[in-house]
mmCIF file of C-alpha atoms in Angstrom:
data_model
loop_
_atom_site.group_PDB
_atom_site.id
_atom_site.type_symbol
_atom_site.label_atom_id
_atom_site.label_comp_id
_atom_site.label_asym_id
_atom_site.label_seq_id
_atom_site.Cartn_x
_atom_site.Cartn_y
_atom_site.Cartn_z
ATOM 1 C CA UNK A 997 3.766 6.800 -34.047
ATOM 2 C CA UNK A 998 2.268 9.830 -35.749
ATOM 3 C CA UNK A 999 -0.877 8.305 -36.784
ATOM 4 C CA UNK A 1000 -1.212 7.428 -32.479
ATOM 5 C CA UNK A 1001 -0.461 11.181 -31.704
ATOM 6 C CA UNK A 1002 -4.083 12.004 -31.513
ATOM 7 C CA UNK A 1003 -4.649 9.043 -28.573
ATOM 8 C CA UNK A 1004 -1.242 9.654 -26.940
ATOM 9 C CA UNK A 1005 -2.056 13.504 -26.401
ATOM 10 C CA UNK A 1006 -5.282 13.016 -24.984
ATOM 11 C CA UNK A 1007 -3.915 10.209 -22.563
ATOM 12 C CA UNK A 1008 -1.167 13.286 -21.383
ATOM 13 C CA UNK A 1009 -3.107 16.413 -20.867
ATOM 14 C CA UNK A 1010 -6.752 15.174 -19.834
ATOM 15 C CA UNK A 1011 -8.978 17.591 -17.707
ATOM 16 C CA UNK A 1012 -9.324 16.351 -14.686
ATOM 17 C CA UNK A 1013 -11.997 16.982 -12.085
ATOM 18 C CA UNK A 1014 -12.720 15.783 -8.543
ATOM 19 C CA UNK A 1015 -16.116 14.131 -8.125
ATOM 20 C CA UNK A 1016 -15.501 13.342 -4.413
ATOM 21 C CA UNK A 1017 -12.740 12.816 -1.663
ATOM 22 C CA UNK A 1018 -11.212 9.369 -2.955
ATOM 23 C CA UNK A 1019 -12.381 9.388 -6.652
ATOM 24 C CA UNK A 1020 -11.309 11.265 -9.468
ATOM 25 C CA UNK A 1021 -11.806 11.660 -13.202
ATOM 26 C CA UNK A 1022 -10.047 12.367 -16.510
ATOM 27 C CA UNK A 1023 -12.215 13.261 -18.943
ATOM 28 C CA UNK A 1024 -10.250 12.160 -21.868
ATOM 29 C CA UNK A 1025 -12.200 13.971 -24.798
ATOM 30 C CA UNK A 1026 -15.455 16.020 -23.787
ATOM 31 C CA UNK A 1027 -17.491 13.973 -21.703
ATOM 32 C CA UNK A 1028 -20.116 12.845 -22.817
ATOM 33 C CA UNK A 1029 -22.814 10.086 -21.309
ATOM 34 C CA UNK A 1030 -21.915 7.584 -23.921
ATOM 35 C CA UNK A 1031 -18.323 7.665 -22.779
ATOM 36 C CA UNK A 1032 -17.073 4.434 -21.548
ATOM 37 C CA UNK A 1033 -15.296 4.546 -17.967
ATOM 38 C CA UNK A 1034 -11.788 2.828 -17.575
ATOM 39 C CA UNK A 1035 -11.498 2.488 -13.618
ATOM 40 C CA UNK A 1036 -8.311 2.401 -11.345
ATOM 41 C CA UNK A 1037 -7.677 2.549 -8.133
ATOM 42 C CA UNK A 1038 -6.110 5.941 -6.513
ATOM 43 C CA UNK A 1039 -3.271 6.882 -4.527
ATOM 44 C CA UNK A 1040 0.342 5.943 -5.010
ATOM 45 C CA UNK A 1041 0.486 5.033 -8.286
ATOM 46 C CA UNK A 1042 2.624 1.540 -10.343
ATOM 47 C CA UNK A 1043 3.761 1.058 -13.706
ATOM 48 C CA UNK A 1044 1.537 -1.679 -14.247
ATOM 49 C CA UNK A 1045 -1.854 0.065 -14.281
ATOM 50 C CA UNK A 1046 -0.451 3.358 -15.915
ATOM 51 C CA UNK A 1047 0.631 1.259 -19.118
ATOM 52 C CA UNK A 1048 -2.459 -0.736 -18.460
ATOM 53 C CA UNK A 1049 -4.564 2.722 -18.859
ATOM 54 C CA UNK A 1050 -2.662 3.994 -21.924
ATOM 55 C CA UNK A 1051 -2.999 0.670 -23.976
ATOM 56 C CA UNK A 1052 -6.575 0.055 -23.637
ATOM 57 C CA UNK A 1053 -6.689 3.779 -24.764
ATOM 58 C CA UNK A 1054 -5.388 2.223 -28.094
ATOM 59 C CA UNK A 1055 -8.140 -0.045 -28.466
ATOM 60 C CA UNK A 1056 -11.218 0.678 -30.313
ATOM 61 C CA UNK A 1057 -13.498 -0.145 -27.575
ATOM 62 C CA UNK A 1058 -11.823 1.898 -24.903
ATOM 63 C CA UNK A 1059 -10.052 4.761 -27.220
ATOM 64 C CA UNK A 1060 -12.278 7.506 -26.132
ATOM 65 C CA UNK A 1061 -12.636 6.372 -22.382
ATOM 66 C CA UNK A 1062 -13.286 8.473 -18.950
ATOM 67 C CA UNK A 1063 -10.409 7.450 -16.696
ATOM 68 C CA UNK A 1064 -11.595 7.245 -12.915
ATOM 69 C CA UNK A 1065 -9.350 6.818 -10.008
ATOM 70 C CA UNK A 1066 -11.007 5.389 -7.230
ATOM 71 C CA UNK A 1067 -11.560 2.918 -4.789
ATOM 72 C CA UNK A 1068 -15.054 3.310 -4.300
ATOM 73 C CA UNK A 1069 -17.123 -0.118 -4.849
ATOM 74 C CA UNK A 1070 -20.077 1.616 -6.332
ATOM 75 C CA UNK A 1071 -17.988 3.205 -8.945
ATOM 76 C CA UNK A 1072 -16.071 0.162 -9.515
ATOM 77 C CA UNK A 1073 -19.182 -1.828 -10.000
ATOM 78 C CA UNK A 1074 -20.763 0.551 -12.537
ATOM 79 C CA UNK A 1075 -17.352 0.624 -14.585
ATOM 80 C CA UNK A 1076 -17.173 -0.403 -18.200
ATOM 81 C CA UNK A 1077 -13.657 -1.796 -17.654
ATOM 82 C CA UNK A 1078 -11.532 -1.994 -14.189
ATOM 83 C CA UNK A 1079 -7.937 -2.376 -14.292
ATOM 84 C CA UNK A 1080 -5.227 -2.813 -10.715
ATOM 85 C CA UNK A 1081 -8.127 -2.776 -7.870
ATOM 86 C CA UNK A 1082 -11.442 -4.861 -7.255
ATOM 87 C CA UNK A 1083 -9.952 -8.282 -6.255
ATOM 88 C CA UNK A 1084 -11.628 -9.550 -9.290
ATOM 89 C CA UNK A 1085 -10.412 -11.038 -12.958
ATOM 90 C CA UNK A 1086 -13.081 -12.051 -15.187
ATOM 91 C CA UNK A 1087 -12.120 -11.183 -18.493
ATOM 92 C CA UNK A 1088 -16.003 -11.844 -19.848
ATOM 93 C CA UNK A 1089 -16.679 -8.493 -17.491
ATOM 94 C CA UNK A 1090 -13.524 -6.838 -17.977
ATOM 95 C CA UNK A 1091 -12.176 -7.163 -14.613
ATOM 96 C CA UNK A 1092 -8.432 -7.043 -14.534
ATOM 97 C CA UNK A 1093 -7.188 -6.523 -11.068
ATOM 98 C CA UNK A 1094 -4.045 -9.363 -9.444
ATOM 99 C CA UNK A 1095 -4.162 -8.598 -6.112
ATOM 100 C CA UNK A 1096 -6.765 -11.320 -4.663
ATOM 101 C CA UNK A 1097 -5.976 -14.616 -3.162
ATOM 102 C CA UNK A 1098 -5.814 -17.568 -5.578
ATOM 103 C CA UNK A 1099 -4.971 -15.387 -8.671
ATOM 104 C CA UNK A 1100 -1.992 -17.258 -10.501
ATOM 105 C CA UNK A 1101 -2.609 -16.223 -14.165
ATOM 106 C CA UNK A 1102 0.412 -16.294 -16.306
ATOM 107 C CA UNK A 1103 1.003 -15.021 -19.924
ATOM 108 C CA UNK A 1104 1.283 -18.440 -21.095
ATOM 109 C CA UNK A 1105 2.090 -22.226 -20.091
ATOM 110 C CA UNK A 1106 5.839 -21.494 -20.967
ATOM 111 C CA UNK A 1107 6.286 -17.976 -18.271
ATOM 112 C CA UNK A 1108 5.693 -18.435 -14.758
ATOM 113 C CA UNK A 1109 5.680 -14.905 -13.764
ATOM 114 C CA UNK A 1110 1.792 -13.852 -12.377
ATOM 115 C CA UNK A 1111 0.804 -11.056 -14.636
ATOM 116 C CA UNK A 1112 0.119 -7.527 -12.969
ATOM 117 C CA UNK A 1113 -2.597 -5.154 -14.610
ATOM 118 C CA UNK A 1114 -0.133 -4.453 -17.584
ATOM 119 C CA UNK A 1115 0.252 -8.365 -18.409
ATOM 120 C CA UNK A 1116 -3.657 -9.142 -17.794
ATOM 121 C CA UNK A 1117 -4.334 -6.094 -20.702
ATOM 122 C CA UNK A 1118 -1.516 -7.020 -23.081
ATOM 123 C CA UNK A 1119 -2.743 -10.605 -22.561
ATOM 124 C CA UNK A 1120 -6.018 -9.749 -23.708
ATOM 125 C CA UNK A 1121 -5.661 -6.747 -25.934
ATOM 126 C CA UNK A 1122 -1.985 -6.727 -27.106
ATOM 127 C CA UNK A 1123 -2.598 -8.610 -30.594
ATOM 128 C CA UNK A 1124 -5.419 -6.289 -31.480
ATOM 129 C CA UNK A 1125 -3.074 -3.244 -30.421
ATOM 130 C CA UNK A 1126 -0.347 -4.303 -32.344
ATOM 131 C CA UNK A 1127 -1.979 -5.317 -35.920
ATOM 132 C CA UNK A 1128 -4.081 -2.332 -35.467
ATOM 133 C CA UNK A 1129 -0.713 0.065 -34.925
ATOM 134 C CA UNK A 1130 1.664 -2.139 -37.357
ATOM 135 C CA UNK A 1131 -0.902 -3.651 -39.751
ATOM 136 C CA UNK A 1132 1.030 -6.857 -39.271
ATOM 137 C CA UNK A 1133 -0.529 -10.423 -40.438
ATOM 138 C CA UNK A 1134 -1.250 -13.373 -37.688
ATOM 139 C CA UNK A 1135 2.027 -14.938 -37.821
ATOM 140 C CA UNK A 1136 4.016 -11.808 -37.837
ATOM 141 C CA UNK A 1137 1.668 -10.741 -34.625
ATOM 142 C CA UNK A 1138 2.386 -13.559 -32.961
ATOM 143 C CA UNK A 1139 6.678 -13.061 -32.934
ATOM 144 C CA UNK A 1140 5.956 -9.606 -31.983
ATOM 145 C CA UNK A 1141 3.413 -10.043 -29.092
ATOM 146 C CA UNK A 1142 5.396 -12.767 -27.516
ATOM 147 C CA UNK A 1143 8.826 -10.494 -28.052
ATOM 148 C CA UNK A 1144 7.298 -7.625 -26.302
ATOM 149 C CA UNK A 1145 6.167 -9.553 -23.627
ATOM 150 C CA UNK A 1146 9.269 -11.008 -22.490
ATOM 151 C CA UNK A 1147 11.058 -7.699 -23.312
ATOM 152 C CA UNK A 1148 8.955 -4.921 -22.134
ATOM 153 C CA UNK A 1149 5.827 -6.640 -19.906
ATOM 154 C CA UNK A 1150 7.010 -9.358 -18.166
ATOM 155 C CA UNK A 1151 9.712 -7.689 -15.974
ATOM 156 C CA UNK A 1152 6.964 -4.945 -15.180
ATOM 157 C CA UNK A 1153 4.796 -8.414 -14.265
ATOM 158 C CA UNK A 1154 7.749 -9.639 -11.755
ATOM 159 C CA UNK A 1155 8.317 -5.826 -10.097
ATOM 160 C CA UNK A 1156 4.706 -5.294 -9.311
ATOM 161 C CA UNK A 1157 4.181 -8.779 -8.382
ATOM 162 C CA UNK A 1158 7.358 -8.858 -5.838
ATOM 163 C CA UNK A 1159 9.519 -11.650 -7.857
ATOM 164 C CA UNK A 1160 13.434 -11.335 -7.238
ATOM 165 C CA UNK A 1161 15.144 -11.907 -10.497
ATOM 166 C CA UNK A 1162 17.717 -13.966 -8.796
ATOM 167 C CA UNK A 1163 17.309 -16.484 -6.381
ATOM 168 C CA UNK A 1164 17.953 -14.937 -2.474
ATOM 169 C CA UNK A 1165 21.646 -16.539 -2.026
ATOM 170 C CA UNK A 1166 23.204 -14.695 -4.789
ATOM 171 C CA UNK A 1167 24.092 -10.915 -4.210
ATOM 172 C CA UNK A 1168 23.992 -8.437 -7.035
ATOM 173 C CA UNK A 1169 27.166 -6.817 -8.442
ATOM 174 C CA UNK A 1170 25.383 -3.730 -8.651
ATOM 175 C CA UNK A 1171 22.447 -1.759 -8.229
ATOM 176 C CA UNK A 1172 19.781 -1.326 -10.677
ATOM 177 C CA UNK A 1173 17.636 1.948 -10.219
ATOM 178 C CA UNK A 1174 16.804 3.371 -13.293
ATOM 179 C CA UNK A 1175 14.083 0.395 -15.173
ATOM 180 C CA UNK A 1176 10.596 2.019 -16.092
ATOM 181 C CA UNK A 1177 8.735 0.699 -13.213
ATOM 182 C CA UNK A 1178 11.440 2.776 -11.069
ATOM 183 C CA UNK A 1179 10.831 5.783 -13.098
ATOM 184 C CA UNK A 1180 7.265 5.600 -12.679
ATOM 185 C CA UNK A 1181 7.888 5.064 -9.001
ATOM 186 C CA UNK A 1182 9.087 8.193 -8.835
ATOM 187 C CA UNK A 1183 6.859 10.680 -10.596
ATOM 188 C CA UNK A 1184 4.714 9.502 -6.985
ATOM 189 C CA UNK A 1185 4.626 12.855 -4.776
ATOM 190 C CA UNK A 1186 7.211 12.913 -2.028
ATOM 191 C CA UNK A 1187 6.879 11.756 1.299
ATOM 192 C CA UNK A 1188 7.643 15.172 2.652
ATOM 193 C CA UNK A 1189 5.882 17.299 0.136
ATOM 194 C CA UNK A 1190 2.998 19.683 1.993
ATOM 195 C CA UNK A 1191 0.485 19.251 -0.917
ATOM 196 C CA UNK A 1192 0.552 16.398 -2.570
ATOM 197 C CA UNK A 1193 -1.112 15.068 -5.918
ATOM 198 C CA UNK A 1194 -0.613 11.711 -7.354
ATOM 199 C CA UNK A 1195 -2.968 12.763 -9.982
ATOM 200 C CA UNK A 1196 -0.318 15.143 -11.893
ATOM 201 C CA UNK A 1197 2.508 12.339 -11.543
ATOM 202 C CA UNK A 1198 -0.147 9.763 -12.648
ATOM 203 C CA UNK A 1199 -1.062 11.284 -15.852
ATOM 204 C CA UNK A 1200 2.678 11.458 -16.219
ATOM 205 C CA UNK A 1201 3.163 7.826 -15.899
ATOM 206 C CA UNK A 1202 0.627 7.172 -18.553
ATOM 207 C CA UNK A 1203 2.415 9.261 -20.656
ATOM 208 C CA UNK A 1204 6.048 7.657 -19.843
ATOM 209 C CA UNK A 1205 4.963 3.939 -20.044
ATOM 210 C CA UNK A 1206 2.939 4.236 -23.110
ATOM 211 C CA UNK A 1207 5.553 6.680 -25.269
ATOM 212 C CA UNK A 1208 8.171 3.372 -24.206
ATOM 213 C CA UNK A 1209 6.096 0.998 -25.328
ATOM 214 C CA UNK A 1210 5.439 2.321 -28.982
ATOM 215 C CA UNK A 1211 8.739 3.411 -28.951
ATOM 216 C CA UNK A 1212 9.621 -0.168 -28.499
ATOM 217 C CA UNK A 1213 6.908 -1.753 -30.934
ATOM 218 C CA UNK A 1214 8.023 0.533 -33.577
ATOM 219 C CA UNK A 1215 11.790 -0.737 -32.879
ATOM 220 C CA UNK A 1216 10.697 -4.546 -33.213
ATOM 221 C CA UNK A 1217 8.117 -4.567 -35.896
ATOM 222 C CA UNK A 1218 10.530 -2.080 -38.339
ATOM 223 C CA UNK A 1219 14.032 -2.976 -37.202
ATOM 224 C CA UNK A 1220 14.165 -5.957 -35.509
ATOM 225 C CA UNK A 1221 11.375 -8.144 -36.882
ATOM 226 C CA UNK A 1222 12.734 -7.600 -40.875
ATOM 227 C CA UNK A 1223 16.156 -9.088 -39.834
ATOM 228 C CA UNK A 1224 14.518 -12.126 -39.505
ATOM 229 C CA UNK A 1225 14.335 -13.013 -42.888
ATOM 230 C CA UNK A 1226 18.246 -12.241 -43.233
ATOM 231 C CA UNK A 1227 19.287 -14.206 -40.384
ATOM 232 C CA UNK A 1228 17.377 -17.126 -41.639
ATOM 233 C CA UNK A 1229 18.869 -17.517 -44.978
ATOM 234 C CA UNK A 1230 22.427 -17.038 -43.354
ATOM 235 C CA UNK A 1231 21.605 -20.226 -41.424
ATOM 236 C CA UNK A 1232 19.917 -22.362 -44.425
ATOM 237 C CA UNK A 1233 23.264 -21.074 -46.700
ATOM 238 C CA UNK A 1234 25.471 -22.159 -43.737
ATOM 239 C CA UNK A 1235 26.927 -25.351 -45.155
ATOM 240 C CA UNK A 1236 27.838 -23.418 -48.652
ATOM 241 C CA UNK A 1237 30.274 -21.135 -46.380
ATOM 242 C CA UNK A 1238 31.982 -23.737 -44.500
ATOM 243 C CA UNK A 1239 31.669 -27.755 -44.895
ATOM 244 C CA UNK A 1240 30.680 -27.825 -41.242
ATOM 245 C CA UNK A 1241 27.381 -25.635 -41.283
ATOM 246 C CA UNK A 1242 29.112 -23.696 -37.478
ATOM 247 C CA UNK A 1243 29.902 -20.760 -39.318
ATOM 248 C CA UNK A 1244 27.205 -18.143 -41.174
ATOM 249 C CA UNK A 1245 27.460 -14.917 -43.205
ATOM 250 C CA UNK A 1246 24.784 -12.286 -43.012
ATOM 251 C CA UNK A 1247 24.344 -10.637 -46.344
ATOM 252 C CA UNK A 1248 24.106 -7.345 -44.161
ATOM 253 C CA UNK A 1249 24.517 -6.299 -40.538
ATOM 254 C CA UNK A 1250 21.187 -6.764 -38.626
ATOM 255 C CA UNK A 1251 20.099 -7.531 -35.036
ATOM 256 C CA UNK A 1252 20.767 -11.129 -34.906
ATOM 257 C CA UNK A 1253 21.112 -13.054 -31.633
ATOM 258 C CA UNK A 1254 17.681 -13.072 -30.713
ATOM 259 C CA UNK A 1255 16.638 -14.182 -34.217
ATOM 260 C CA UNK A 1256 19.646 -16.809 -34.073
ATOM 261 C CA UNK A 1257 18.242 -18.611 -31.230
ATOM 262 C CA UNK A 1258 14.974 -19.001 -31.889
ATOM 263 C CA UNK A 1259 15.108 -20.124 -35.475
ATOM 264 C CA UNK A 1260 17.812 -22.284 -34.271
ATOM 265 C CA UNK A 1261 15.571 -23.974 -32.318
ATOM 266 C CA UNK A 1262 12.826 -23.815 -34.527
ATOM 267 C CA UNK A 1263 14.990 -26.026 -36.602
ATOM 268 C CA UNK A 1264 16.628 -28.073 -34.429
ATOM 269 C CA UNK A 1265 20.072 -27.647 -35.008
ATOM 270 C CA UNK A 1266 21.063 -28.226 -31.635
ATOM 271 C CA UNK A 1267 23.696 -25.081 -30.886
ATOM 272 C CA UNK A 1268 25.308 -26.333 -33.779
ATOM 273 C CA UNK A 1269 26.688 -22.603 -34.636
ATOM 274 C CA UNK A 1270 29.657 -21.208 -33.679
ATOM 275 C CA UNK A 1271 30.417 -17.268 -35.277
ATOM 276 C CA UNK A 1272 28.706 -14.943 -37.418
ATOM 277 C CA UNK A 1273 30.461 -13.276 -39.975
ATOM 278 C CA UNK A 1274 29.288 -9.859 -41.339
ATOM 279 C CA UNK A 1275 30.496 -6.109 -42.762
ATOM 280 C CA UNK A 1276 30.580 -3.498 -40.584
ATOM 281 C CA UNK A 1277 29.583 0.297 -41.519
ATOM 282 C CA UNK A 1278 32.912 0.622 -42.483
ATOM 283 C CA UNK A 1279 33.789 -1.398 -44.540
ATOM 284 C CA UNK A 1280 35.525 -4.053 -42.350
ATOM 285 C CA UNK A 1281 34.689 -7.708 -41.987
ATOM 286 C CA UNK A 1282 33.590 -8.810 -38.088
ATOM 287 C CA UNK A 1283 34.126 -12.418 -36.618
ATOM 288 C CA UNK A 1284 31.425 -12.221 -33.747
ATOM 289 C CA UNK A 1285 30.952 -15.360 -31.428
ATOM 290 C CA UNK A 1286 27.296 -16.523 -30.762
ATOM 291 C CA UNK A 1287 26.410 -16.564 -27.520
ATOM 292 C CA UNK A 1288 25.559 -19.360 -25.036
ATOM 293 C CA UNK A 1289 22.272 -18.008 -24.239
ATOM 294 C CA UNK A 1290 20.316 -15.153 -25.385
ATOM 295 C CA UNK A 1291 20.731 -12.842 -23.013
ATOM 296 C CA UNK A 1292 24.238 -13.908 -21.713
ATOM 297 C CA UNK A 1293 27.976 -12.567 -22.128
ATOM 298 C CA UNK A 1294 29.390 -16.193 -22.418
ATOM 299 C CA UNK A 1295 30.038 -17.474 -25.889
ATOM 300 C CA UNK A 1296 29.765 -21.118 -27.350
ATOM 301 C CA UNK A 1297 33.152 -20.776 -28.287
ATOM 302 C CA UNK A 1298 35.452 -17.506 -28.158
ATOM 303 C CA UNK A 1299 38.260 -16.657 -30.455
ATOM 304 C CA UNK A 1300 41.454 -18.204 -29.333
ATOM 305 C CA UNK A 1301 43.235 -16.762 -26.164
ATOM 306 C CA UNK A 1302 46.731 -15.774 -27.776
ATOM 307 C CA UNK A 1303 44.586 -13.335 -30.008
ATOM 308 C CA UNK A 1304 42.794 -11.250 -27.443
ATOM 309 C CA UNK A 1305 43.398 -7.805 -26.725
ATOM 310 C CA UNK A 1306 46.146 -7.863 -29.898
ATOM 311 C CA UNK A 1307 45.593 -5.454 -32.623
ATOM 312 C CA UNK A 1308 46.629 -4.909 -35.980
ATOM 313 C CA UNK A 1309 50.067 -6.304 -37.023
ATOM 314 C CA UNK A 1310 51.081 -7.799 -34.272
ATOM 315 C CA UNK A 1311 47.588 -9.417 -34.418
ATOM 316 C CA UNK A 1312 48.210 -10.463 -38.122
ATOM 317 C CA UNK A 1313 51.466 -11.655 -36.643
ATOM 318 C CA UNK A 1314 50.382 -13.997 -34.534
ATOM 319 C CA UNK A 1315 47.424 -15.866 -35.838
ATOM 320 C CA UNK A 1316 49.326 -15.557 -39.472
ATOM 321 C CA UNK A 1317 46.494 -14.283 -40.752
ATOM 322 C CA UNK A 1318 46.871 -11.166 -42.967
ATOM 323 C CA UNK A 1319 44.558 -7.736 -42.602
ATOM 324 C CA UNK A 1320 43.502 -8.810 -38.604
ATOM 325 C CA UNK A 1321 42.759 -5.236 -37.052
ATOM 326 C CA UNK A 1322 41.832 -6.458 -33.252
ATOM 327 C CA UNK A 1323 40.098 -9.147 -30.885
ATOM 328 C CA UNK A 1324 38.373 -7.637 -28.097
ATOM 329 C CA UNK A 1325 40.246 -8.425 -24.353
ATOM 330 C CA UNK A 1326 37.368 -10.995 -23.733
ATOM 331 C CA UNK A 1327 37.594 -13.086 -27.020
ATOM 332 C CA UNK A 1328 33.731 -12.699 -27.981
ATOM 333 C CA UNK A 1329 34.362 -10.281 -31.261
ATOM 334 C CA UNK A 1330 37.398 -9.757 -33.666
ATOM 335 C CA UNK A 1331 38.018 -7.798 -37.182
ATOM 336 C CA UNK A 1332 39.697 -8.137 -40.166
ATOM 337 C CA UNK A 1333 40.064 -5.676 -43.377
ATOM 338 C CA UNK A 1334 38.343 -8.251 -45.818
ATOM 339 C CA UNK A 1335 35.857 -11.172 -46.006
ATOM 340 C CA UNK A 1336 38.746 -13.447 -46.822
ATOM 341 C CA UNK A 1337 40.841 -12.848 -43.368
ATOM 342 C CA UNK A 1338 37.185 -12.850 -41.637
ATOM 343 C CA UNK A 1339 36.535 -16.129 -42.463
ATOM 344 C CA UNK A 1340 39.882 -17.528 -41.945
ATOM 345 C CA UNK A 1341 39.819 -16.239 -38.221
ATOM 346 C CA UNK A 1342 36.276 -18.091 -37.603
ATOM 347 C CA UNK A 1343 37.664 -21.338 -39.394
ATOM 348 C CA UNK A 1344 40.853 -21.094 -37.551
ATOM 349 C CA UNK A 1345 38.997 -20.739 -34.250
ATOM 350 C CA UNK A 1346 36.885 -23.234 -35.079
ATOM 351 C CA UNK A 1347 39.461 -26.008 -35.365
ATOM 352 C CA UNK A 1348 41.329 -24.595 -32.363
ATOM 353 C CA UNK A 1349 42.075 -26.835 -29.517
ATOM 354 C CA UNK A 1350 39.113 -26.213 -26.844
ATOM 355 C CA UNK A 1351 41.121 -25.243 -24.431
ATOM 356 C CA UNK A 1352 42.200 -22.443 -26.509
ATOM 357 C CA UNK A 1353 38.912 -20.922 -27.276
ATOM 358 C CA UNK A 1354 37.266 -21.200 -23.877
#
């Protein structure tokens, strides 16, 4: 993140000057007539084409780019690179704009979501951006730019392209106000303020969106991407911890699930696993369930009903299991003091009648 610094303060305090009533410019280093121009449109501002502005700053090509705001065709047309307005993509002239009739690009056969200004530049740039920041090699680039699609671009993709994340029959529990495309939304001046200036909020944006997403690279490629490698040899040791390869042990605590179900299917095991067994930071043995899905709350199989909620000896108690220190209330994690009373929760979960564990 430090060696970005340089880019990431000249995308948040540009100079900015107004060429004419509808189009204006941020002069992102001293501007020079070699500089190439980066063109969106004015106005009320999105997510999309803030982040779309702040990665192609990343990029070699467009690192030391004139931002322009404008919806003026003549500017547009003289652009080096036009991101969110134009009703044209054509990647061989660096049009990126989603807006027209018959545009239907997607990340990728397997996502269905249309791609806003954000998903057309990660699309095209996102592998450069990330081996340059990260240094990764191809294969390593190729988990992470798929990871931070579906994690950080592609809900951007369905908010600025109008998809409901649920279909329109089922009602939301709650209220969700606080994503980054909300955020953004409202750095946008007021409806009732006397002088407004999107520009201010806009340079803002750029600032917000592209601080989250290196914030969010830097988690994946140094925290989450290494526990790959632990996760995996859990899962090729499985049948060495117990005869029927549904139980692993992680050799250390690491971000799992998401690593879980993807080599999982990578090796076509079939939701063959049941619980994950690793040492907490205290020195404790966990009993976690895997999940059903990778983002969901169910489990495959939980830890058996008479056990939940129960702590300590009265948890020992019951399952006759010495050192047990608690289930949670929903059945989806429990503890125990050592390795030994770990594992003899999962196995005696495991062969638990169904109807106990569900």
């Amino acid at each position: 993140l430090r060696r970005l610094g340089a880019t990431y303060s000249r995308l948040s305090s540009p100079l900015q000057s107004r060429s004419s009533r509808n189009t204006y410019k941020y002069h992102i280093r001293p501007y020079s007539a070699m500089s190439k121009t980066i063109v969106t449109h004015n106005g009320t501002f999105h997510a999309d084409e803030a982040l779309a502005v702040f990665l192609l700053n990343l990029t070699p090509e467009f690192k030391d780019s004139q931002v322009v705001r404008t919806r003026d065709p003549a500017v547009i047309d003289r652009a080096d690179i036009v991101v969110d307005v134009g009703a044209v993509y054509d990647p061989s002239r660096h049009r990126y704009d989603h807006h027209q009739a018959g545009f239907t690009e997607t990340f990728d056969d397997v996502h269905h979501i249309k791609l806003s200004s954000a998903g057309l530049i990660y699309k095209h740039f996102g592998k450069d951006i990330i081996r340059g920041i990260l240094g990764t090699n191809e294969s390593l680039t190729n988990i992470l730019y798929k990871k931070m699609y579906e994690q950080f671009i592609e809900g951007m993709d369905g908010i600025d392209n109008g998809v409901e994340r649920f279909p329109a029959d089922v009602k939301a529990k709650y209220s969700v106000s606080s994503d980054l495309s909300a955020r953004v939304g409202y750095l946008n001046p007021r409806w009732n303020d006397p002088q407004p200036d999107t520009e201010a909020g806009f340079k803002k944006a750029v600032q917000l969106t592209g601080s989250e997403f290196l914030e969010r690279l830097d988690y994946y490629g140094k925290a989450w991407l290494p526990a790959r490698s632990i996760v995996e040899k859990a899962i090729i040791e499985r049948k060495d911890v117990y005869k029927t390869g549904e139980i692993i042990v992680l050799s250390q605590y690491c971000p799992w699930r998401d690593h879980l179900c993807s080599l999982e299917a990578q090796m076509e095991l079939n939701f063959i696993l049941k619980y994950v067994v690793y040492q907490d930071s205290n020195g404790s043995w966990r009993v976690q369930c895997v999940p059903s899905g990778d983002s969901s709350f169910g489990n495959r199989r939980s830890l058996p009903k008479a056990w939940r909620g129960i702590r300590d000896a009265e948890l020992s108690q019951i399952s006759g299991i010495e050192g047990c220190i608690f289930v949670h209330a929903t059945g989806f994690i429990g503890g125990n003091q050592t390795y030994d009373g770990a594992m003899q929760m999962a196995i005696f979960a495991l062969n638990a009648p169904e109807s106990e564990t569900k």
